[in-house]
Amino acid sequence: MRSDVAFVIPVYNEGKVVKDVIESVREHYSEVVAVNDCSTDDSAAQIQAGGAYLVNHPINMGQGAALQTGIEFVRTLPGIRYVVTFDADGQHRLEDVATMLEVIEREGKDMVLGSRFLGTEAVGMSRSKRSVLKAAIAFSNATSGVKLTDTHNGLRVFTKRVADEINISMPDMSHASEILEIIRRNKYTYCEVPVQIIYTDYSRAKGQQAINAVNIAFDTLLRKVAR
Amino acid sequence: MWVQIVVILVVLWVLWFVARQPPSTISALKKVGIVALMIAMIVSVLIPQVTTAAANAIGIGRGADLLLYGLTVAFVVYALTQYTRAQANRRVMYQLGRRLALLDAAERYRGRLCHTSTTSPEAGSSEETHRSIAPISTSDEREGDHPCISTSDEREGDHP
């Protein structure tokens, strides 16, 4: 049981699964922060039932904002050395977190990112999602200056120092691109670790709309011009 | 042909320049632009030859086309600045939402939290708890502690 690692789990309407996810995390890690992004279901109660710290957004602000809120809450927890961003829907595996923690401690990197495209085949990823994702990754690599094989992976591990400095402010799902820009701007050291994302029927039904990639691209390019 | 190229380059530069300006500057320029546009429209309606002459002088066929290009540029500039301003407002609103969320959480977990730089984990007083929440900053770069929420984009002079 580790208490020097804090999990940040953004939650929006995951009342059916979030308690199980939190409980499985808390078998190994005691500090779990779940940010309820103004869910309309019973997510908040489920989070508390699972035993995680509950932080409630008063309005729906998106996953990026939920991550930032969770990270700022973690800043007030004593004794934290690493922060893990983790999905609420059971797509992430704790074995991968253990691997990433081992890597970050051994290599001394600022951030370790999970990648679906480093060898292990993503379980159940549809063809269309894969091609949209590949295009998004190419775009991200071109605009952020950071070259990764998987730029939109929600499973990340970073140090307390990064948690203290990070500031995610772009709307909703653009946060993935913004984190890369932050890596480049603050010159963080990073590496990727192969992880496996489990696409169940439940999580697939809730995935991002492919067309949202257009919104993200627009926001990213506009930010370069109108900062 | 080269006139068109120069015009396009100037337009691009203007777009870039304008997009970087905070709203307080743009709104004054917008007013000037709108006034100029109104004058141009009146002139073109009463004395059509003027716009045609002006258009021909820089290689554009009709006065109406000149007005159209000017209007297009003005509209794009306006749309972009409105979007940027809306994003700045959203960011401020999210900061408020986050502060509420963190204050509420600090209250709920009073006594179990601490400030990152102090070492006392038993900080249970409300003052310690308040200080344990990161201060709000609306600019992307941290500027130090600001107890008040203020935007760096909008200044006092920007009242329509």
CSV table of C-alpha atoms in Angstrom, one decimal:
chain,number,residue,atom,x,y,z
A,1,MET,CA,0.0,0.0,0.0
A,2,ARG,CA,1.6,3.2,-1.1
A,3,SER,CA,0.6,6.6,0.2
A,4,ASP,CA,3.2,8.7,-1.8
A,5,VAL,CA,1.3,8.3,-5.0
A,6,ALA,CA,-1.9,10.3,-5.7
A,7,PHE,CA,-4.4,9.2,-8.3
A,8,VAL,CA,-6.5,11.9,-10.1
A,9,ILE,CA,-9.7,10.5,-11.6
A,10,PRO,CA,-11.9,12.9,-13.5
A,11,VAL,CA,-15.5,11.6,-13.3
A,12,TYR,CA,-18.5,12.5,-15.4
A,13,ASN,CA,-21.6,10.3,-15.1
A,14,GLU,CA,-19.7,7.1,-14.3
A,15,GLY,CA,-21.9,6.2,-11.4
A,16,LYS,CA,-22.1,2.6,-12.6
A,17,VAL,CA,-18.4,1.8,-12.5
A,18,VAL,CA,-16.5,4.5,-10.6
A,19,LYS,CA,-16.9,2.9,-7.2
A,20,ASP,CA,-15.4,-0.4,-8.4
A,21,VAL,CA,-12.6,1.4,-10.1
A,22,ILE,CA,-11.8,3.4,-7.0
A,23,GLU,CA,-11.9,0.4,-4.8
A,24,SER,CA,-9.6,-1.5,-7.0
A,25,VAL,CA,-7.1,1.4,-7.0
A,26,ARG,CA,-7.4,1.7,-3.2
A,27,GLU,CA,-6.3,-1.8,-2.7
A,28,HIS,CA,-2.8,-0.6,-3.6
A,29,TYR,CA,-2.8,3.1,-3.3
A,30,SER,CA,-4.4,5.1,-0.5
A,31,GLU,CA,-4.5,8.6,-2.0
A,32,VAL,CA,-7.2,8.7,-4.6
A,33,VAL,CA,-8.8,12.0,-5.7
A,34,ALA,CA,-12.0,11.8,-7.8
A,35,VAL,CA,-13.2,15.1,-9.4
A,36,ASN,CA,-16.9,15.0,-10.0
A,37,ASP,CA,-17.4,17.3,-13.0
A,38,CYS,CA,-21.0,18.1,-12.2
A,39,SER,CA,-22.4,14.7,-13.0
A,40,THR,CA,-26.1,14.3,-13.2
A,41,ASP,CA,-26.1,10.8,-11.8
A,42,ASP,CA,-25.0,9.4,-8.5
A,43,SER,CA,-21.3,9.6,-9.2
A,44,ALA,CA,-20.6,11.8,-6.2
A,45,ALA,CA,-22.2,9.3,-3.8
A,46,GLN,CA,-20.4,6.4,-5.5
A,47,ILE,CA,-17.1,8.2,-5.2
A,48,GLN,CA,-17.5,8.7,-1.5
A,49,ALA,CA,-18.7,5.1,-1.2
A,50,GLY,CA,-15.5,4.0,-2.9
A,51,GLY,CA,-13.4,5.9,-0.3
A,52,ALA,CA,-11.8,8.5,-2.6
A,53,TYR,CA,-11.4,12.2,-1.9
A,54,LEU,CA,-14.4,13.8,-3.5
A,55,VAL,CA,-14.0,17.2,-5.2
A,56,ASN,CA,-17.2,18.6,-6.8
A,57,HIS,CA,-17.2,21.0,-9.7
A,58,PRO,CA,-20.1,23.5,-9.3
A,59,ILE,CA,-20.5,23.5,-13.1
A,60,ASN,CA,-19.5,21.1,-15.9
A,61,MET,CA,-16.0,22.2,-17.0
A,62,GLY,CA,-14.7,19.3,-19.0
A,63,GLN,CA,-12.1,16.6,-18.4
A,64,GLY,CA,-9.1,18.9,-18.7
A,65,ALA,CA,-10.4,21.2,-16.0
A,66,ALA,CA,-11.3,18.2,-13.8
A,67,LEU,CA,-7.7,17.0,-14.1
A,68,GLN,CA,-6.4,20.5,-13.2
A,69,THR,CA,-8.7,20.7,-10.2
A,70,GLY,CA,-7.7,17.2,-9.0
A,71,ILE,CA,-4.0,18.1,-9.4
A,72,GLU,CA,-4.5,21.3,-7.4
A,73,PHE,CA,-6.2,19.3,-4.7
A,74,VAL,CA,-3.3,16.9,-4.7
A,75,ARG,CA,-1.0,19.8,-4.0
A,76,THR,CA,-2.6,20.1,-0.5
A,77,LEU,CA,-2.0,16.4,0.3
A,78,PRO,CA,1.0,15.6,2.4
A,79,GLY,CA,3.8,13.3,1.3
A,80,ILE,CA,2.9,12.9,-2.3
A,81,ARG,CA,5.8,12.2,-4.7
A,82,TYR,CA,4.0,11.1,-7.9
A,83,VAL,CA,0.6,11.8,-9.5
A,84,VAL,CA,-1.2,9.4,-11.7
A,85,THR,CA,-4.1,10.5,-14.1
A,86,PHE,CA,-6.5,7.6,-14.4
A,87,ASP,CA,-9.8,7.1,-16.2
A,88,ALA,CA,-13.0,6.4,-14.2
A,89,ASP,CA,-14.4,3.9,-16.6
A,90,GLY,CA,-12.1,1.0,-16.1
A,91,GLN,CA,-10.1,1.4,-19.3
A,92,HIS,CA,-6.8,1.7,-17.6
A,93,ARG,CA,-5.0,-1.2,-15.9
A,94,LEU,CA,-3.2,-1.0,-12.6
A,95,GLU,CA,-0.5,-3.3,-13.9
A,96,ASP,CA,0.4,-0.5,-16.3
A,97,VAL,CA,0.5,2.1,-13.5
A,98,ALA,CA,2.9,-0.1,-11.6
A,99,THR,CA,5.1,-0.4,-14.6
A,100,MET,CA,5.0,3.3,-15.2
A,101,LEU,CA,5.9,4.1,-11.5
A,102,GLU,CA,8.8,1.7,-11.7
A,103,VAL,CA,10.0,3.4,-14.9
A,104,ILE,CA,9.7,6.9,-13.5
A,105,GLU,CA,11.5,6.0,-10.3
A,106,ARG,CA,14.2,4.2,-12.1
A,107,GLU,CA,14.8,6.6,-14.9
A,108,GLY,CA,14.2,9.8,-13.0
A,109,LYS,CA,11.9,11.3,-15.7
A,110,ASP,CA,9.5,14.1,-15.0
A,111,MET,CA,6.7,12.4,-16.8
A,112,VAL,CA,5.9,8.9,-18.1
A,113,LEU,CA,3.1,8.6,-20.7
A,114,GLY,CA,1.2,5.5,-21.7
A,115,SER,CA,1.1,4.5,-25.3
A,116,ARG,CA,-1.3,2.2,-27.1
A,117,PHE,CA,1.0,2.0,-30.1
A,118,LEU,CA,4.3,0.7,-28.7
A,119,GLY,CA,3.7,-3.0,-29.5
A,120,THR,CA,0.8,-4.2,-27.4
A,121,GLU,CA,-2.3,-4.2,-29.6
A,122,ALA,CA,-5.1,-2.1,-28.2
A,123,VAL,CA,-7.9,-4.5,-27.2
A,124,GLY,CA,-11.0,-3.9,-29.3
A,125,MET,CA,-10.1,-0.5,-30.9
A,126,SER,CA,-12.2,0.1,-34.0
A,127,ARG,CA,-10.6,0.8,-37.3
A,128,SER,CA,-12.1,4.2,-37.7
A,129,LYS,CA,-11.0,5.3,-34.2
A,130,ARG,CA,-7.5,4.1,-34.9
A,131,SER,CA,-7.2,6.2,-38.1
A,132,VAL,CA,-8.6,9.3,-36.5
A,133,LEU,CA,-6.3,8.8,-33.6
A,134,LYS,CA,-3.2,8.4,-35.8
A,135,ALA,CA,-4.1,11.6,-37.6
A,136,ALA,CA,-4.6,13.4,-34.3
A,137,ILE,CA,-1.2,12.1,-33.2
A,138,ALA,CA,0.5,13.3,-36.3
A,139,PHE,CA,-1.1,16.7,-35.9
A,140,SER,CA,-0.1,16.9,-32.3
A,141,ASN,CA,3.5,15.9,-33.0
A,142,ALA,CA,3.6,18.6,-35.6
A,143,THR,CA,2.2,21.4,-33.5
A,144,SER,CA,3.5,20.7,-30.0
A,145,GLY,CA,7.1,20.0,-30.9
A,146,VAL,CA,6.9,16.8,-28.8
A,147,LYS,CA,7.2,13.5,-30.6
A,148,LEU,CA,5.1,10.7,-29.2
A,149,THR,CA,3.5,7.5,-30.4
A,150,ASP,CA,0.3,8.2,-28.5
A,151,THR,CA,-0.5,11.8,-27.7
A,152,HIS,CA,-4.0,11.3,-26.5
A,153,ASN,CA,-3.6,8.7,-23.8
A,154,GLY,CA,-5.2,9.5,-20.4
A,155,LEU,CA,-2.8,7.4,-18.4
A,156,ARG,CA,0.1,9.5,-17.3
A,157,VAL,CA,2.4,9.5,-14.3
A,158,PHE,CA,4.4,12.6,-13.3
A,159,THR,CA,6.3,14.0,-10.4
A,160,LYS,CA,5.2,16.3,-7.6
A,161,ARG,CA,7.2,19.0,-9.3
A,162,VAL,CA,5.3,18.8,-12.5
A,163,ALA,CA,2.0,18.7,-10.5
A,164,ASP,CA,3.0,21.9,-8.8
A,165,GLU,CA,3.8,23.7,-12.0
A,166,ILE,CA,1.2,22.3,-14.4
A,167,ASN,CA,-1.6,24.6,-15.5
A,168,ILE,CA,-4.3,23.1,-17.9
A,169,SER,CA,-6.5,25.8,-19.2
A,170,MET,CA,-7.7,24.8,-22.6
A,171,PRO,CA,-11.3,23.7,-23.0
A,172,ASP,CA,-12.3,20.1,-22.5
A,173,MET,CA,-10.5,17.5,-24.6
A,174,SER,CA,-7.8,19.9,-25.9
A,175,HIS,CA,-6.0,19.2,-22.6
A,176,ALA,CA,-4.1,16.3,-24.2
A,177,SER,CA,-2.5,18.6,-26.7
A,178,GLU,CA,-2.0,21.3,-24.1
A,179,ILE,CA,-0.1,18.9,-21.8
A,180,LEU,CA,2.4,18.2,-24.6
A,181,GLU,CA,2.9,21.9,-25.1
A,182,ILE,CA,3.5,22.2,-21.4
A,183,ILE,CA,6.1,19.5,-21.6
A,184,ARG,CA,7.9,21.3,-24.3
A,185,ARG,CA,7.6,24.8,-22.7
A,186,ASN,CA,8.8,23.6,-19.3
A,187,LYS,CA,11.3,21.3,-20.8
A,188,TYR,CA,10.2,18.2,-18.8
A,189,THR,CA,11.9,14.9,-19.4
A,190,TYR,CA,9.5,12.2,-20.5
A,191,CYS,CA,9.3,8.7,-21.9
A,192,GLU,CA,6.5,6.4,-23.1
A,193,VAL,CA,5.6,3.0,-21.8
A,194,PRO,CA,3.4,0.5,-23.6
A,195,VAL,CA,0.1,0.2,-22.0
A,196,GLN,CA,-3.1,-1.6,-22.8
A,197,ILE,CA,-6.4,0.2,-22.9
A,198,ILE,CA,-9.4,-2.0,-22.4
A,199,TYR,CA,-12.2,-1.0,-24.7
A,200,THR,CA,-15.4,-2.6,-23.4
A,201,ASP,CA,-18.8,-1.9,-24.8
A,202,TYR,CA,-19.4,0.4,-22.0
A,203,SER,CA,-16.4,2.6,-22.6
A,204,ARG,CA,-16.7,2.5,-26.3
A,205,ALA,CA,-20.1,4.0,-26.2
A,206,LYS,CA,-18.8,6.9,-24.2
A,207,GLY,CA,-15.7,7.6,-26.4
A,208,GLN,CA,-15.0,11.0,-28.0
A,209,GLN,CA,-16.7,12.0,-31.2
A,210,ALA,CA,-14.2,11.8,-34.0
A,211,ILE,CA,-15.5,15.2,-35.3
A,212,ASN,CA,-14.3,16.7,-32.0
A,213,ALA,CA,-10.8,16.5,-33.5
A,214,VAL,CA,-11.7,19.4,-35.7
A,215,ASN,CA,-12.5,21.5,-32.6
A,216,ILE,CA,-9.2,20.6,-31.0
A,217,ALA,CA,-7.2,21.4,-34.1
A,218,PHE,CA,-8.9,24.8,-34.4
A,219,ASP,CA,-8.3,25.6,-30.7
A,220,THR,CA,-4.7,24.5,-30.9
A,221,LEU,CA,-3.9,26.6,-34.0
A,222,LEU,CA,-5.7,29.6,-32.7
A,223,ARG,CA,-3.8,29.5,-29.5
A,224,LYS,CA,-0.6,29.8,-31.5
A,225,VAL,CA,-1.8,33.0,-33.1
A,226,ALA,CA,-3.9,34.7,-30.4
A,227,ARG,CA,-2.0,34.1,-27.2
B,1,MET,CA,-0.6,40.9,-60.0
B,2,TRP,CA,1.9,42.1,-57.5
B,3,VAL,CA,-0.7,44.5,-56.0
B,4,GLN,CA,-2.8,41.5,-55.1
B,5,ILE,CA,0.1,39.7,-53.5
B,6,VAL,CA,1.0,42.8,-51.4
B,7,VAL,CA,-2.6,43.2,-50.4
B,8,ILE,CA,-2.8,39.6,-49.2
B,9,LEU,CA,0.5,39.9,-47.3
B,10,VAL,CA,-0.7,43.0,-45.6
B,11,VAL,CA,-4.1,41.5,-44.8
B,12,LEU,CA,-2.4,38.4,-43.2
B,13,TRP,CA,-0.1,40.7,-41.2
B,14,VAL,CA,-3.1,42.7,-40.0
B,15,LEU,CA,-4.9,39.6,-38.9
B,16,TRP,CA,-1.9,38.4,-37.0
B,17,PHE,CA,-1.3,41.8,-35.4
B,18,VAL,CA,-5.0,42.2,-34.5
B,19,ALA,CA,-5.3,38.8,-33.0
B,20,ARG,CA,-2.6,39.5,-30.6
B,21,GLN,CA,-4.1,42.7,-29.2
B,22,PRO,CA,-6.1,42.6,-26.0
B,23,PRO,CA,-9.7,43.6,-26.3
B,24,SER,CA,-9.2,47.1,-24.9
B,25,THR,CA,-7.1,48.0,-27.9
B,26,ILE,CA,-9.2,46.3,-30.5
B,27,SER,CA,-12.4,47.9,-29.5
B,28,ALA,CA,-11.0,51.3,-30.2
B,29,LEU,CA,-9.7,50.2,-33.5
B,30,LYS,CA,-13.0,48.5,-34.3
B,31,LYS,CA,-14.7,51.8,-33.7
B,32,VAL,CA,-12.4,53.6,-36.1
B,33,GLY,CA,-12.8,50.8,-38.6
B,34,ILE,CA,-16.6,50.9,-38.4
B,35,VAL,CA,-16.6,54.7,-38.8
B,36,ALA,CA,-14.3,54.4,-41.8
B,37,LEU,CA,-16.5,51.8,-43.2
B,38,MET,CA,-19.6,53.9,-42.8
B,39,ILE,CA,-18.0,56.9,-44.5
B,40,ALA,CA,-16.8,54.6,-47.3
B,41,MET,CA,-20.3,53.2,-47.8
B,42,ILE,CA,-21.9,56.7,-47.8
B,43,VAL,CA,-19.3,58.0,-50.3
B,44,SER,CA,-19.8,54.9,-52.5
B,45,VAL,CA,-23.5,55.4,-52.6
B,46,LEU,CA,-23.5,59.1,-53.2
B,47,ILE,CA,-20.4,59.3,-55.4
B,48,PRO,CA,-19.9,55.8,-56.9
B,49,GLN,CA,-17.0,57.1,-59.0
B,50,VAL,CA,-14.9,57.6,-55.9
B,51,THR,CA,-14.8,54.0,-54.9
B,52,THR,CA,-14.3,52.9,-58.4
B,53,ALA,CA,-11.4,55.3,-58.8
B,54,ALA,CA,-10.0,54.1,-55.5
B,55,ALA,CA,-10.4,50.5,-56.5
B,56,ASN,CA,-8.8,51.1,-59.9
B,57,ALA,CA,-5.9,52.9,-58.3
B,58,ILE,CA,-4.9,49.7,-56.5
B,59,GLY,CA,-5.8,47.3,-59.3
B,60,ILE,CA,-9.3,46.1,-58.2
B,61,GLY,CA,-12.0,46.3,-60.8
B,62,ARG,CA,-15.0,47.7,-59.0
B,63,GLY,CA,-15.6,49.9,-56.1
B,64,ALA,CA,-18.1,47.4,-54.7
B,65,ASP,CA,-15.4,44.7,-54.8
B,66,LEU,CA,-13.1,47.0,-52.7
B,67,LEU,CA,-15.8,47.4,-50.1
B,68,LEU,CA,-16.5,43.7,-50.1
B,69,TYR,CA,-12.8,42.9,-49.4
B,70,GLY,CA,-12.7,45.5,-46.7
B,71,LEU,CA,-15.9,44.1,-45.1
B,72,THR,CA,-14.6,40.5,-45.3
B,73,VAL,CA,-11.4,41.5,-43.5
B,74,ALA,CA,-13.3,43.4,-40.9
B,75,PHE,CA,-15.7,40.5,-40.3
B,76,VAL,CA,-13.0,37.9,-39.9
B,77,VAL,CA,-11.1,40.2,-37.5
B,78,TYR,CA,-14.3,40.7,-35.5
B,79,ALA,CA,-15.1,37.0,-35.3
B,80,LEU,CA,-11.7,36.0,-34.1
B,81,THR,CA,-11.5,38.7,-31.4
B,82,GLN,CA,-14.9,37.7,-30.2
B,83,TYR,CA,-13.9,34.1,-30.0
B,84,THR,CA,-10.7,35.0,-28.1
B,85,ARG,CA,-12.6,37.1,-25.7
B,86,ALA,CA,-15.2,34.3,-25.1
B,87,GLN,CA,-12.3,31.9,-24.3
B,88,ALA,CA,-10.9,34.4,-21.8
B,89,ASN,CA,-14.3,34.7,-20.1
B,90,ARG,CA,-14.6,30.9,-20.0
B,91,ARG,CA,-11.2,30.7,-18.4
B,92,VAL,CA,-12.1,33.1,-15.7
B,93,MET,CA,-15.4,31.3,-15.1
B,94,TYR,CA,-13.5,28.0,-14.8
B,95,GLN,CA,-11.1,29.6,-12.3
B,96,LEU,CA,-14.1,30.6,-10.2
B,97,GLY,CA,-15.6,27.1,-10.4
B,98,ARG,CA,-12.3,25.5,-9.4
B,99,ARG,CA,-11.9,27.8,-6.4
B,100,LEU,CA,-15.4,26.8,-5.3
B,101,ALA,CA,-14.7,23.2,-5.8
B,102,LEU,CA,-11.4,23.4,-3.8
B,103,LEU,CA,-12.9,25.4,-1.0
B,104,ASP,CA,-15.7,22.9,-0.7
B,105,ALA,CA,-13.2,20.0,-0.6
B,106,ALA,CA,-10.9,21.7,1.8
B,107,GLU,CA,-13.9,22.2,4.1
B,108,ARG,CA,-14.9,18.6,3.8
B,109,TYR,CA,-11.4,17.2,4.5
B,110,ARG,CA,-10.5,19.9,7.0
B,111,GLY,CA,-7.5,18.7,9.1
B,112,ARG,CA,-6.2,16.1,6.6
B,113,LEU,CA,-4.7,18.6,4.2
B,114,CYS,CA,-1.7,20.8,4.5
B,115,HIS,CA,0.0,23.6,2.5
B,116,THR,CA,2.6,22.3,0.2
B,117,SER,CA,5.4,24.4,1.6
B,118,THR,CA,4.6,24.1,5.3
B,119,THR,CA,5.2,20.8,7.1
B,120,SER,CA,2.4,20.8,9.6
B,121,PRO,CA,-0.2,18.2,8.7
B,122,GLU,CA,-2.5,19.1,11.5
B,123,ALA,CA,-3.3,22.5,10.0
B,124,GLY,CA,-7.0,22.5,10.9
B,125,SER,CA,-7.7,26.2,11.3
B,126,SER,CA,-9.6,27.8,8.5
B,127,GLU,CA,-6.8,30.2,7.7
B,128,GLU,CA,-4.4,27.4,7.1
B,129,THR,CA,-6.9,25.6,5.0
B,130,HIS,CA,-7.6,28.7,2.9
B,131,ARG,CA,-3.9,29.2,2.3
B,132,SER,CA,-3.5,25.6,1.2
B,133,ILE,CA,-5.6,26.3,-1.9
B,134,ALA,CA,-3.6,27.6,-4.9
B,135,PRO,CA,-4.4,31.3,-5.6
B,136,ILE,CA,-6.3,32.1,-8.7
B,137,SER,CA,-4.4,33.4,-11.6
B,138,THR,CA,-6.1,34.1,-14.9
B,139,SER,CA,-2.9,34.4,-17.0
B,140,ASP,CA,-1.2,31.3,-18.2
B,141,GLU,CA,2.0,32.2,-16.6
B,142,ARG,CA,2.1,32.3,-12.8
B,143,GLU,CA,2.7,35.7,-11.5
B,144,GLY,CA,2.8,35.0,-7.8
B,145,ASP,CA,0.0,35.1,-5.3
B,146,HIS,CA,-3.1,37.0,-6.3
B,147,PRO,CA,-5.9,36.8,-3.7
B,148,CYS,CA,-8.3,38.5,-6.1
B,149,ILE,CA,-9.6,37.2,-9.4
B,150,SER,CA,-8.7,39.6,-12.1
B,151,THR,CA,-8.3,39.3,-15.9
B,152,SER,CA,-5.2,40.5,-17.6
B,153,ASP,CA,-7.1,40.9,-20.8
B,154,GLU,CA,-9.7,43.5,-19.8
B,155,ARG,CA,-8.7,46.8,-18.3
B,156,GLU,CA,-10.8,49.5,-16.7
B,157,GLY,CA,-11.1,51.5,-19.9
B,158,ASP,CA,-12.9,48.8,-21.8
B,159,HIS,CA,-16.5,49.8,-21.2
B,160,PRO,CA,-18.7,49.9,-24.3
